[in-house]
CSV table of C-alpha atoms and ligand atoms in Angstrom, one decimal:
chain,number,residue,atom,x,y,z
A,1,UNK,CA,35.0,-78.2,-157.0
A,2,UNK,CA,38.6,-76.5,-156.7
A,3,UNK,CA,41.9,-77.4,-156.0
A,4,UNK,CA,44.4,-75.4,-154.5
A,5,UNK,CA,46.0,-75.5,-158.0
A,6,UNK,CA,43.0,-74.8,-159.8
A,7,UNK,CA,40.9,-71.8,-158.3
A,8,UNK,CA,43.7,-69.7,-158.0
A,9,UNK,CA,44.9,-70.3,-161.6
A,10,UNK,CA,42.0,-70.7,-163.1
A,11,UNK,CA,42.8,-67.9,-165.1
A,12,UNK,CA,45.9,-66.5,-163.3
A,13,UNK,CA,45.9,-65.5,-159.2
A,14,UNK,CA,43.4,-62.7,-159.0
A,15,UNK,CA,44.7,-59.1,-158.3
A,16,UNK,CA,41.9,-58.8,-156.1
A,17,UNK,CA,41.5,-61.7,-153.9
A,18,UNK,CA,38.0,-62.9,-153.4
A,19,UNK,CA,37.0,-62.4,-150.0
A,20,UNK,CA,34.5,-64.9,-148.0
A,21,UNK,CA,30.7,-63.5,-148.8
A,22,UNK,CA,29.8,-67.4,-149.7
A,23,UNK,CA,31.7,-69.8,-147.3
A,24,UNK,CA,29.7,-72.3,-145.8
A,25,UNK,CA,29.4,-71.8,-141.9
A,26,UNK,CA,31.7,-74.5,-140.1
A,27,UNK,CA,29.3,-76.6,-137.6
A,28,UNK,CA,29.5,-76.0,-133.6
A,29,UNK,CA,31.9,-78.1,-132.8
A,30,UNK,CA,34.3,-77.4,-135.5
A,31,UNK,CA,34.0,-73.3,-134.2
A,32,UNK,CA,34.8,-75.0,-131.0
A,33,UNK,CA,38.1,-76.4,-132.0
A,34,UNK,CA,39.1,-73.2,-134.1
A,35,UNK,CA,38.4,-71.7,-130.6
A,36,UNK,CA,40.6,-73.7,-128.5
A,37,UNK,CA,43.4,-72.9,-131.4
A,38,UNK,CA,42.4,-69.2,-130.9
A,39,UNK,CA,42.9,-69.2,-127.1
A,40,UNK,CA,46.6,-70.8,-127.8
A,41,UNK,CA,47.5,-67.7,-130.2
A,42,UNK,CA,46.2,-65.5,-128.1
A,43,UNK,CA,48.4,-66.8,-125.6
A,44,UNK,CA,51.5,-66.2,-127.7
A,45,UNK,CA,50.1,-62.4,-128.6
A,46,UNK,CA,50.2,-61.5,-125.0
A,47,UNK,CA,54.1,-63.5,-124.9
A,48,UNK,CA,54.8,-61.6,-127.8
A,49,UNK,CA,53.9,-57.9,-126.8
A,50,UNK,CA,51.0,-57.9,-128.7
A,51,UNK,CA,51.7,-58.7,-132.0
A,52,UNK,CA,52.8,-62.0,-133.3
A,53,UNK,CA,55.1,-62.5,-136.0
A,54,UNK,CA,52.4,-63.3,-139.6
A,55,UNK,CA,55.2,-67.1,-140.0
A,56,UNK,CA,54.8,-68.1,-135.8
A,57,UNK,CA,50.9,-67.7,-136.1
A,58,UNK,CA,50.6,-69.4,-139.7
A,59,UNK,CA,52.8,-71.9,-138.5
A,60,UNK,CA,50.1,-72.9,-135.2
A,61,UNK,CA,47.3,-72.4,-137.9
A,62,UNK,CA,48.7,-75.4,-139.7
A,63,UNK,CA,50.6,-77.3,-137.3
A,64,UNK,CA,50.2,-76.8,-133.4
A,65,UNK,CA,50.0,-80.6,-132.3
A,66,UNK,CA,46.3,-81.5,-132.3
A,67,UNK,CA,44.6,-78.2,-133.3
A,68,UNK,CA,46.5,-76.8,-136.8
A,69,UNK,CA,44.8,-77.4,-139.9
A,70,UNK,CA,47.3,-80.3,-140.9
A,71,UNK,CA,47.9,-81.4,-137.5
A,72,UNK,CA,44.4,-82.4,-136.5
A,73,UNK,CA,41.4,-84.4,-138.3
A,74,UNK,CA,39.9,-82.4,-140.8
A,75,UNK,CA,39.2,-83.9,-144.3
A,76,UNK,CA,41.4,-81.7,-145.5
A,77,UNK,CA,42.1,-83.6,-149.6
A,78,UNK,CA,39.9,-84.6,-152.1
A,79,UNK,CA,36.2,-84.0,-152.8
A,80,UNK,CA,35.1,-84.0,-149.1
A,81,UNK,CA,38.0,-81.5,-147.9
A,82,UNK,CA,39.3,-78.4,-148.7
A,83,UNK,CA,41.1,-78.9,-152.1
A,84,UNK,CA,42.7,-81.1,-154.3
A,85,UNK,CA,46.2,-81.7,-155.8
A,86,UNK,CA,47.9,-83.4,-158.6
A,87,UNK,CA,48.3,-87.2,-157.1
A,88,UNK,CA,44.6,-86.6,-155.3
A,89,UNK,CA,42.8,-86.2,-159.0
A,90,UNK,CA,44.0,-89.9,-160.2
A,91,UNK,CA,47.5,-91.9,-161.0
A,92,UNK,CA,48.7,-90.2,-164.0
A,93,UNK,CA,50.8,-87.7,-162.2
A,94,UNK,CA,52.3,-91.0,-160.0
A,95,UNK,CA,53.2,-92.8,-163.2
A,96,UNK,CA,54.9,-89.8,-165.2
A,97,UNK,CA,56.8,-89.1,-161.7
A,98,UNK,CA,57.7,-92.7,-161.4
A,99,UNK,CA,59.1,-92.6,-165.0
A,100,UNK,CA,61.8,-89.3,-163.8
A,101,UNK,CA,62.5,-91.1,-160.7
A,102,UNK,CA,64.0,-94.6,-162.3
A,103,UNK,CA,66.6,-93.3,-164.1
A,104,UNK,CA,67.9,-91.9,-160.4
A,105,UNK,CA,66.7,-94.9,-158.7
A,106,UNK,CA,68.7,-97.1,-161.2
A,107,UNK,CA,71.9,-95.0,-160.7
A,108,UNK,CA,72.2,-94.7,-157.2
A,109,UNK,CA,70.8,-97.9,-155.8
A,110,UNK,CA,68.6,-95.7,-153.6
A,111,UNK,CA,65.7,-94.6,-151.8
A,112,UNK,CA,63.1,-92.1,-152.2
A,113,UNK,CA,62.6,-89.5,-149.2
A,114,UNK,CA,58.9,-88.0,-149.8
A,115,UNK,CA,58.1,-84.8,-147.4
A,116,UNK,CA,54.7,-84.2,-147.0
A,117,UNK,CA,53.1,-86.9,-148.1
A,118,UNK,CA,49.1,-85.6,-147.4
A,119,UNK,CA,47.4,-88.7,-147.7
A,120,UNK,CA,49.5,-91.0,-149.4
A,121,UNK,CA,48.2,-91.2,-152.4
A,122,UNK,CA,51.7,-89.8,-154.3
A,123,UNK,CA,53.5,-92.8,-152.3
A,124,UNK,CA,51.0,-95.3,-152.9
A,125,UNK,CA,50.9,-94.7,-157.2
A,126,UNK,CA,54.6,-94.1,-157.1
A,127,UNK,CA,55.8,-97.7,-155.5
A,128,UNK,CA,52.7,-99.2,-157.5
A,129,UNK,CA,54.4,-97.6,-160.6
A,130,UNK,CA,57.9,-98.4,-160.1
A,131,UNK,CA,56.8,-102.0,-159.0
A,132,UNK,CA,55.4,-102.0,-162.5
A,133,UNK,CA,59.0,-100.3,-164.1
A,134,UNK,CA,61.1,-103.0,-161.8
A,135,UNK,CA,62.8,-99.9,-160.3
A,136,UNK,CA,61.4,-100.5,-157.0
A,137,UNK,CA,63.3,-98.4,-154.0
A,138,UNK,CA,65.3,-99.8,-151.2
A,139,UNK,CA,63.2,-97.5,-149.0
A,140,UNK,CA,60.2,-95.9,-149.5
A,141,UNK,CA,60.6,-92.8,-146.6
A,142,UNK,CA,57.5,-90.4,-145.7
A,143,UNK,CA,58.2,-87.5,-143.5
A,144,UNK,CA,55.3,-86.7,-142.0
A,145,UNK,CA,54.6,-83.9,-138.7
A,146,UNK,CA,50.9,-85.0,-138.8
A,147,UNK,CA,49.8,-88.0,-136.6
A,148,UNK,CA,46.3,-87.8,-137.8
A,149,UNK,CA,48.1,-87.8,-141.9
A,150,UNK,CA,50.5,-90.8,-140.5
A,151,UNK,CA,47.6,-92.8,-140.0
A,152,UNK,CA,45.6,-92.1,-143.4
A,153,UNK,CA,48.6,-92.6,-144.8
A,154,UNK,CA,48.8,-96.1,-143.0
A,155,UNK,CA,45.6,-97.0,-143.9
A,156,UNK,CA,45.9,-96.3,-147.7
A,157,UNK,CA,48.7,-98.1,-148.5
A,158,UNK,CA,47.5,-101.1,-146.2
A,159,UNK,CA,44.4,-100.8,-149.0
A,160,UNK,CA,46.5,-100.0,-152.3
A,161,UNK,CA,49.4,-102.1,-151.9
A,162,UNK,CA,49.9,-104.2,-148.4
A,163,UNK,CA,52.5,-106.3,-150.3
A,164,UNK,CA,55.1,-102.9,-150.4
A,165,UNK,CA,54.7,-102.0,-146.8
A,166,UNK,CA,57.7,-103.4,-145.9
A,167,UNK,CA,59.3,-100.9,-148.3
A,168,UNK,CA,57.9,-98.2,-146.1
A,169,UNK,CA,59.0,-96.0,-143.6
A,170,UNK,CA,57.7,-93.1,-141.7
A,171,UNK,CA,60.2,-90.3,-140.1
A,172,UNK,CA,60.2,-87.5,-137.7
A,173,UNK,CA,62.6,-85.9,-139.0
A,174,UNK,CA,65.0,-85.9,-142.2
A,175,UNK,CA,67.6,-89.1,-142.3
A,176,UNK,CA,70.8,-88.6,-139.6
A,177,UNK,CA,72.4,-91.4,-141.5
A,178,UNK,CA,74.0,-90.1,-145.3
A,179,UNK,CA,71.7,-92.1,-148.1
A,180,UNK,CA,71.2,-91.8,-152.1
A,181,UNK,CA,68.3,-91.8,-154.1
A,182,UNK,CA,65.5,-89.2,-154.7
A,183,UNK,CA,63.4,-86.9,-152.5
A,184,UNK,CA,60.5,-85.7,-153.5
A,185,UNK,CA,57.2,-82.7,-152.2
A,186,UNK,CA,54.4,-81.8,-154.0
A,187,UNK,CA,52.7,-78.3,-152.7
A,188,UNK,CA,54.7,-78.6,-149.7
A,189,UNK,CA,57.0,-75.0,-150.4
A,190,UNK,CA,53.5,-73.5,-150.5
A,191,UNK,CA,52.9,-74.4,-147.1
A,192,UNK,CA,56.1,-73.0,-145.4
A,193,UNK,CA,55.0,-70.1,-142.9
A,194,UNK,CA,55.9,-66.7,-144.1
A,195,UNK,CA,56.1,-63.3,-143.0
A,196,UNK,CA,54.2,-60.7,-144.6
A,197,UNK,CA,55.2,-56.8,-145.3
A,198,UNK,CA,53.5,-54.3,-146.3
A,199,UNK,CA,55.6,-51.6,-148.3
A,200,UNK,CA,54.3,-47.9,-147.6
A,201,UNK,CA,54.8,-44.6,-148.2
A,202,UNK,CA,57.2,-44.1,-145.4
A,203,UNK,CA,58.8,-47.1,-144.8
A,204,UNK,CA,58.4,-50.9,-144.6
A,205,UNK,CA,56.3,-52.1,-142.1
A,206,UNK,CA,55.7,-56.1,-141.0
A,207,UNK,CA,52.2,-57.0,-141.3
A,208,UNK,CA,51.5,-59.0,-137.8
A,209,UNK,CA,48.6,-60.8,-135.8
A,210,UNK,CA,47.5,-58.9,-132.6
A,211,UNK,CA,43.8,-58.6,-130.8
A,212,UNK,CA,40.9,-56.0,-130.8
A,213,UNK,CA,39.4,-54.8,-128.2
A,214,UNK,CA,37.3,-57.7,-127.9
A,215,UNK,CA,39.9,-60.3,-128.2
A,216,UNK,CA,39.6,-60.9,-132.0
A,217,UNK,CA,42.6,-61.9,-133.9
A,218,UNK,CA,43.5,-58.7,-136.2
A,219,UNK,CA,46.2,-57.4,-138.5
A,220,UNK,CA,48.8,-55.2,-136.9
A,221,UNK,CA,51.5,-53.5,-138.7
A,222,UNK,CA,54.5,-52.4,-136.8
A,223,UNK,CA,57.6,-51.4,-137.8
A,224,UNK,CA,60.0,-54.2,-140.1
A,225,UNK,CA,62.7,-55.2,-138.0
A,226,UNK,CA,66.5,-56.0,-139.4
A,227,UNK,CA,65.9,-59.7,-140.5
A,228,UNK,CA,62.6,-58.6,-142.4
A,229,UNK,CA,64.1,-55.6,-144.0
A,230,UNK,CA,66.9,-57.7,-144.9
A,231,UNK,CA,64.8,-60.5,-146.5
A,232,UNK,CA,62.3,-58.1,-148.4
A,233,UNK,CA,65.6,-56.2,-150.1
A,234,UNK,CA,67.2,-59.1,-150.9
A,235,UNK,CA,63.9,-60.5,-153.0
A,236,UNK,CA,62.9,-56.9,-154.4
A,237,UNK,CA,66.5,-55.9,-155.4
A,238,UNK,CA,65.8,-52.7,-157.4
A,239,UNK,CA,62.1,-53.6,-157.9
A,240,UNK,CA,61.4,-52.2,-154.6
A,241,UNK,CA,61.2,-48.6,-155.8
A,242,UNK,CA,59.0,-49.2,-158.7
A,243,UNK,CA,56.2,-50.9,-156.8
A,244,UNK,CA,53.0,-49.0,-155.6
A,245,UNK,CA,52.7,-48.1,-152.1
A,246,UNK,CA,50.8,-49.4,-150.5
A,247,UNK,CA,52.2,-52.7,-152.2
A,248,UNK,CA,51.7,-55.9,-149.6
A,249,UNK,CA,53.1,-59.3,-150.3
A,250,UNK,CA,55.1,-62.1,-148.6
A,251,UNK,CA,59.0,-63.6,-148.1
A,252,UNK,CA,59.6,-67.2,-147.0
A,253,UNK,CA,62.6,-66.1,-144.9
A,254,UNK,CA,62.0,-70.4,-143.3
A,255,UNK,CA,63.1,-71.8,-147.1
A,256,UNK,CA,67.0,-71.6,-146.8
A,257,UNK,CA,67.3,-73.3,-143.3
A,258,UNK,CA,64.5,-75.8,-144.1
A,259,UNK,CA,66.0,-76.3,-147.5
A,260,UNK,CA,69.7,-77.1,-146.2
A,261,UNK,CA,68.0,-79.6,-143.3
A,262,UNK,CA,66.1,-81.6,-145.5
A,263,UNK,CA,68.4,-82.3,-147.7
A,264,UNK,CA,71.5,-82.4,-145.8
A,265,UNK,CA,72.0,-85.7,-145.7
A,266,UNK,CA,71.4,-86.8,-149.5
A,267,UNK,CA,74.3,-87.4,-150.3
A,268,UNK,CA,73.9,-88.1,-153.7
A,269,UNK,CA,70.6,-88.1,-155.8
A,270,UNK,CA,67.9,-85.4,-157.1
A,271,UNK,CA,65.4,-83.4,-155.3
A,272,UNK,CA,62.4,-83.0,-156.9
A,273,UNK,CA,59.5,-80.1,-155.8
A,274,UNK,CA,56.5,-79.5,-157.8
A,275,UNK,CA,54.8,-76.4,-156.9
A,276,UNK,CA,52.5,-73.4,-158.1
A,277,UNK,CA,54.8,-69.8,-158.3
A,278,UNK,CA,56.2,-67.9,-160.2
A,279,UNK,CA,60.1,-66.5,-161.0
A,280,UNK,CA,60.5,-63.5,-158.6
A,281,UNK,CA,60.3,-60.8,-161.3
A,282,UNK,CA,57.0,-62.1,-161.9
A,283,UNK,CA,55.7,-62.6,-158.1
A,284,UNK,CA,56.7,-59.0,-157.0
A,285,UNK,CA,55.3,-56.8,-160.2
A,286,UNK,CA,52.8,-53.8,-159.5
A,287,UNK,CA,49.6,-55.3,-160.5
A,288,UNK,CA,50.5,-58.2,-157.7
A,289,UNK,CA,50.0,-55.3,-155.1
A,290,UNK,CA,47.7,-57.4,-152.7
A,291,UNK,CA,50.8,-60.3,-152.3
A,292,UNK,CA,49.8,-64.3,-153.1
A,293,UNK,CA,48.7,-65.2,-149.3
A,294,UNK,CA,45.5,-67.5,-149.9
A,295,UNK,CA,43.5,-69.7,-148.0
A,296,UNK,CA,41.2,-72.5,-148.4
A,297,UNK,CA,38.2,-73.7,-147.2
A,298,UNK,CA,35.1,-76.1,-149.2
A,299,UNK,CA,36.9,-75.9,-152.3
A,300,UNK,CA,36.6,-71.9,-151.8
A,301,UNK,CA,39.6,-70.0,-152.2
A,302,UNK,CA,39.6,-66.3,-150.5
A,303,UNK,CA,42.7,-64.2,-148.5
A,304,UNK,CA,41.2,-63.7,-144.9
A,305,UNK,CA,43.9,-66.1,-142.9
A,306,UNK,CA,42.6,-65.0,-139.6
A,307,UNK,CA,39.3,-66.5,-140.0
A,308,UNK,CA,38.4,-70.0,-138.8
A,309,UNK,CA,42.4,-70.5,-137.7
A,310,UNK,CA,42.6,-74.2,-137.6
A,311,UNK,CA,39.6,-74.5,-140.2
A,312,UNK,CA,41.3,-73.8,-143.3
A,313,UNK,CA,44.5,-74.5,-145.3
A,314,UNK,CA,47.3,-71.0,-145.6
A,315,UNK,CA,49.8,-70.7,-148.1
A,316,UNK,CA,51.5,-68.5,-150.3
A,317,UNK,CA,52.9,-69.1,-153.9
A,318,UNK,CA,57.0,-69.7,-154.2
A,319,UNK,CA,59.2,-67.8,-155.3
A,320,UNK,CA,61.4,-70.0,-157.7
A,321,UNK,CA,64.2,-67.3,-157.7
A,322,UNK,CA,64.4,-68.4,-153.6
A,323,UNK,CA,64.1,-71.7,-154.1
A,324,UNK,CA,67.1,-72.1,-156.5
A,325,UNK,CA,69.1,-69.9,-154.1
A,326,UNK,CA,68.1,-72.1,-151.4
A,327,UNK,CA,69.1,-75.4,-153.7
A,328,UNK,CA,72.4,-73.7,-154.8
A,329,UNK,CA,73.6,-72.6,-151.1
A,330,UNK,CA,72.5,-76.2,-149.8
A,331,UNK,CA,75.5,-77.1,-152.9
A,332,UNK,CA,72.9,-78.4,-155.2
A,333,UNK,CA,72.9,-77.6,-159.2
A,334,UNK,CA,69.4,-76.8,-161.1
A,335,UNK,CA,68.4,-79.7,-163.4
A,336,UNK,CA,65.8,-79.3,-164.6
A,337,UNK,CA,62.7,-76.2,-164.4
A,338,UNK,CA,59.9,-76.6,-166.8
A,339,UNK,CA,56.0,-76.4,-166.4
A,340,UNK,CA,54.3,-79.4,-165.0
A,341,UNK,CA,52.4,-80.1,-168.4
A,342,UNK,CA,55.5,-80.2,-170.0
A,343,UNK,CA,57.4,-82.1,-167.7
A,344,UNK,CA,54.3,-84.5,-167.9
A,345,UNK,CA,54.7,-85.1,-171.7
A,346,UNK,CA,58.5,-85.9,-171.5
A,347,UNK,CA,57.9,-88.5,-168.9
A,348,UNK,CA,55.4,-90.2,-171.3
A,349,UNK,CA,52.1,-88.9,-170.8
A,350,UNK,CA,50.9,-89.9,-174.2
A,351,UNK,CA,52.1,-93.9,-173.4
A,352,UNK,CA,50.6,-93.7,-169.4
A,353,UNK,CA,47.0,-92.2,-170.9
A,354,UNK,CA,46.9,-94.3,-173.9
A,355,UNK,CA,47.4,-97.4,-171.8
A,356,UNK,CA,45.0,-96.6,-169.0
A,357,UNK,CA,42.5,-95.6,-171.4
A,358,UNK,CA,42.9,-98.9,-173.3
A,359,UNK,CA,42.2,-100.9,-169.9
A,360,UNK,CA,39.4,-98.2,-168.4
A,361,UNK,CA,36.7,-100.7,-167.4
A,362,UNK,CA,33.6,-98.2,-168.8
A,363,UNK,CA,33.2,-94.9,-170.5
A,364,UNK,CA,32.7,-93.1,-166.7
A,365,UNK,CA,36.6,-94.2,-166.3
A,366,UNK,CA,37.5,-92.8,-170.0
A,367,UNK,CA,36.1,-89.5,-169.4
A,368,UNK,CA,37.3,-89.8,-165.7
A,369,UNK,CA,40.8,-90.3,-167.0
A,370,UNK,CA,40.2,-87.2,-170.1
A,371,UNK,CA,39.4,-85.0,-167.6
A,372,UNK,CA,41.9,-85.7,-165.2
A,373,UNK,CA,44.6,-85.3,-168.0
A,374,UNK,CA,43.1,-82.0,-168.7
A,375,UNK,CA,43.0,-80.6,-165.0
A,376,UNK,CA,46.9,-81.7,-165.2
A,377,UNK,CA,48.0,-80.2,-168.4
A,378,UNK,CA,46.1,-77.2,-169.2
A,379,UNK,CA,47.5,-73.8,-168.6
A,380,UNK,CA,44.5,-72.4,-167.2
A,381,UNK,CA,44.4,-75.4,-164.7
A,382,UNK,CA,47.5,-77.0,-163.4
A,383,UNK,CA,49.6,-77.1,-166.7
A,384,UNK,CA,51.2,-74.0,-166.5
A,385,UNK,CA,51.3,-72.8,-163.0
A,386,UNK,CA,53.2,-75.7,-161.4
A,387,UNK,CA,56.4,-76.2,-162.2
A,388,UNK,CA,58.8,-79.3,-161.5
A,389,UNK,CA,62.4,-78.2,-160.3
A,390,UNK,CA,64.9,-80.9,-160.3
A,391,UNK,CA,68.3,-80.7,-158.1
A,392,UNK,CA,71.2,-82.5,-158.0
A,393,UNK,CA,74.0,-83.6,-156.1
A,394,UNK,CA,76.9,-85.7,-156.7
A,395,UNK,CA,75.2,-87.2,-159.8
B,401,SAM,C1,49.1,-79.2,-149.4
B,401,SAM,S1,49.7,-80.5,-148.6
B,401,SAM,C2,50.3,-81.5,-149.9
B,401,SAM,C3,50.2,-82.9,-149.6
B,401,SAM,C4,50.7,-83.9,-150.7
B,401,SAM,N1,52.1,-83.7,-150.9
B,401,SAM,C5,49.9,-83.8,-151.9
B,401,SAM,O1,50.4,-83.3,-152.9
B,401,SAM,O2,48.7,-84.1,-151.9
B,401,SAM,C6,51.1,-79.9,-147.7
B,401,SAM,C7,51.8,-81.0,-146.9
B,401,SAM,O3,53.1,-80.5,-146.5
B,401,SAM,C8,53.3,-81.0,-145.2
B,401,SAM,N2,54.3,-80.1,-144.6
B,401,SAM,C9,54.2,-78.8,-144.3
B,401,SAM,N3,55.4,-78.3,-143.8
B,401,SAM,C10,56.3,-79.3,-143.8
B,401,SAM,C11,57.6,-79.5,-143.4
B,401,SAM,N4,58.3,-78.5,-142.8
B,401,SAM,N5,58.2,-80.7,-143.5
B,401,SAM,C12,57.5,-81.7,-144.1
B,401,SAM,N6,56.2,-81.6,-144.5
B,401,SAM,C13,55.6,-80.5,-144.3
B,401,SAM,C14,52.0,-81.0,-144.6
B,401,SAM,O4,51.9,-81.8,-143.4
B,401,SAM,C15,51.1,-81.6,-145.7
B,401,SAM,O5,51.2,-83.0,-145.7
């Protein structure tokens, strides 16, 4: 099994991405819905020109209502979907993440705002946590685009803790209204459409969606256009002419805008992302030449994001150098940046294991609990290519 943390890092993000010899064949009718997402980008090619910006068609993969990956009913987390993350493997990453957030709970009086909460299970373990910690929040807020994820979400916290419902709210859209407290996303950065570029010998080109002949969804490059060019300098800086060309990667162009309007309104409080990436002048080096676009599909990871559209998860790793930019023009200050394993051993991983281990009904639970530690902290797991970036502002 894999997790969208774990194949890619199993050892570190392969040069070469492994491409889709052994995926298991999605069933008629799930070819049927990828099909009815199919005719809708096709639709947007033709309203396009012909080719679709890589970010607009990632963006329907994943999101248009009723037919993207996260917008429909695919299984999507845990054993039976497509890949797993930190709160799916168990609690542990819930309690250490309660332990950071009570401190900023305590100071402001506040809530926590949690953007993409997947299926609950962060939420759930958090409140259960901070119950625990008597550092409960005045408002437990989920932002959530998904219907189909509003409703598991629903459903799990009716099953893991009815009696903190009333703490709970789901939004459209980030809080009008100024509030305090903490926000938090897991692998949500990662899922922010970008545009890809492909660097060649005589000038940048945008790597686009178009059609074949017979209709299939293909890669077209054309040439970069001012807002592309602009964003690809900016992240290269002098890098750009010690790359290899053909060198093909990725800029999330979306993260400044989407960064100021989620947090625009916290008006005092931390913002907490955890995410797989690296700093930028580790993300753009030569041997990276094939970019960090992956997709997911069975617990298989491979770089083919035209197949199956609908089927299977996109995303690309982050750029940390971006996302502190984005934190410090939203007039936020860096508080903290450290690897998730450490982060997980200053918030008291040693006391959270020790006591769930003591009260582990049988040995399965023990070495359930072991090995979820492991998948956590290890830096060939999820130890050393997450990271946990802390803003603030105001506090
Ligand atoms: C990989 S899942 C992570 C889910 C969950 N946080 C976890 O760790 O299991 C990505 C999540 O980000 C959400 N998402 C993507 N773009 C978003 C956006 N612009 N605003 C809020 N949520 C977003 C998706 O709906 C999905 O719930």
């Amino acid at each position: 099994m894999s997790g969208r943390g774990w194949i890619r890092i199993a050892a570190d993000l392969p040069i070469v991405p492994r491409m889709h010899t052994d995926l298991p064949e999605p069933d008629a009718d799930a070819r049927a819905h990828s099909e009815r997402l199919v005719a809708l980008i096709r639709r947007e090619i033709a309203s396009a020109g012909g080719v679709l910006d890589f970010a607009r068609y990632m963006e329907l993969a994943l999101y248009a209502p009723g037919l993207g990956y996260y917008s429909a009913g695919a299984a999507k987390f845990g054993t039976d979907g497509d890949f797993i993350t930190a709160p799916e493997l168990g609690f542990v990453f819930a309690r250490c993440l309660a332990r950071a957030l009570a401190p900023v709970l305590g100071e402001t009086r506040g809530d926590i705002l949690e953007l993409g909460p997947g299926s609950g299970a962060l939420a759930t373990e958090l409140l259960l946590e901070l119950e625990r910690l008597d550092a409960l929040p005045g408002r437990y807020r989920l932002l959530e685009r998904s219907a189909d994820l509003r409703e598991r979400q629903r459903a799990l916290v009716r099953r893991r803790c009815p009696h903190l419902e009333k703490l709970i709210e789901w939004l459209d859209a980030p809080p009008a209204q100024p509030w305090r407290g903490a926000l938090v996303a897991n692998e949500v950065i990662d899922a922010l459409p970008v545009r890809l570029f492909a660097l060649r010998a005589d000038a940048l080109h945008e790597r686009g969606v178009g059609l074949d002949a017979g209709g299939r969804l293909i890669e077209r490059e054309i040439p970069a256009d001012a807002s592309l060019t602009h964003a690809v300098t900016a992240a290269l800086g002098a890098r750009i002419d010690l790359l290899p060309r053909p060198y093909k990667s990725e800029v999330c162009p979306l993260l400044v805008p989407w960064f100021a309007e989620v947090t625009r309104s916290l008006e005092q409080g931390s913002a907490w992302f955890i995410d797989y990436g690296y700093a930028r002048d580790a993300y753009y080096t030569p041997e990276r030449r094939e970019g960090t676009l992956r997709c997911h599909y069975r617990h298989r990871a491979h770089n083919d994001a035209l197949l199956w559209p609908g089927l299977q998860d996109i995303t690309a790793w982050v750029d940390f150098d971006a996302l502190a930019e984005s934190a410090v023009a939203a007039g936020f200050e860096c508080a903290a940046n450290q690897t998730q394993a450490r982060f997980l051993i200053e918030h008291d991983l040693d006391a959270v294991f020790t006591d769930a281990y003591a009260r582990a009904p049988d040995e399965t639970a023990k070495y359930r609990l072991a090995h979820e530690v492991k998948q956590l902290t290890l830096p060939g797991e999820m130890g050393e290519r997450f990271r946990v970036v802390e803003f603030r502002r105001n506090s």
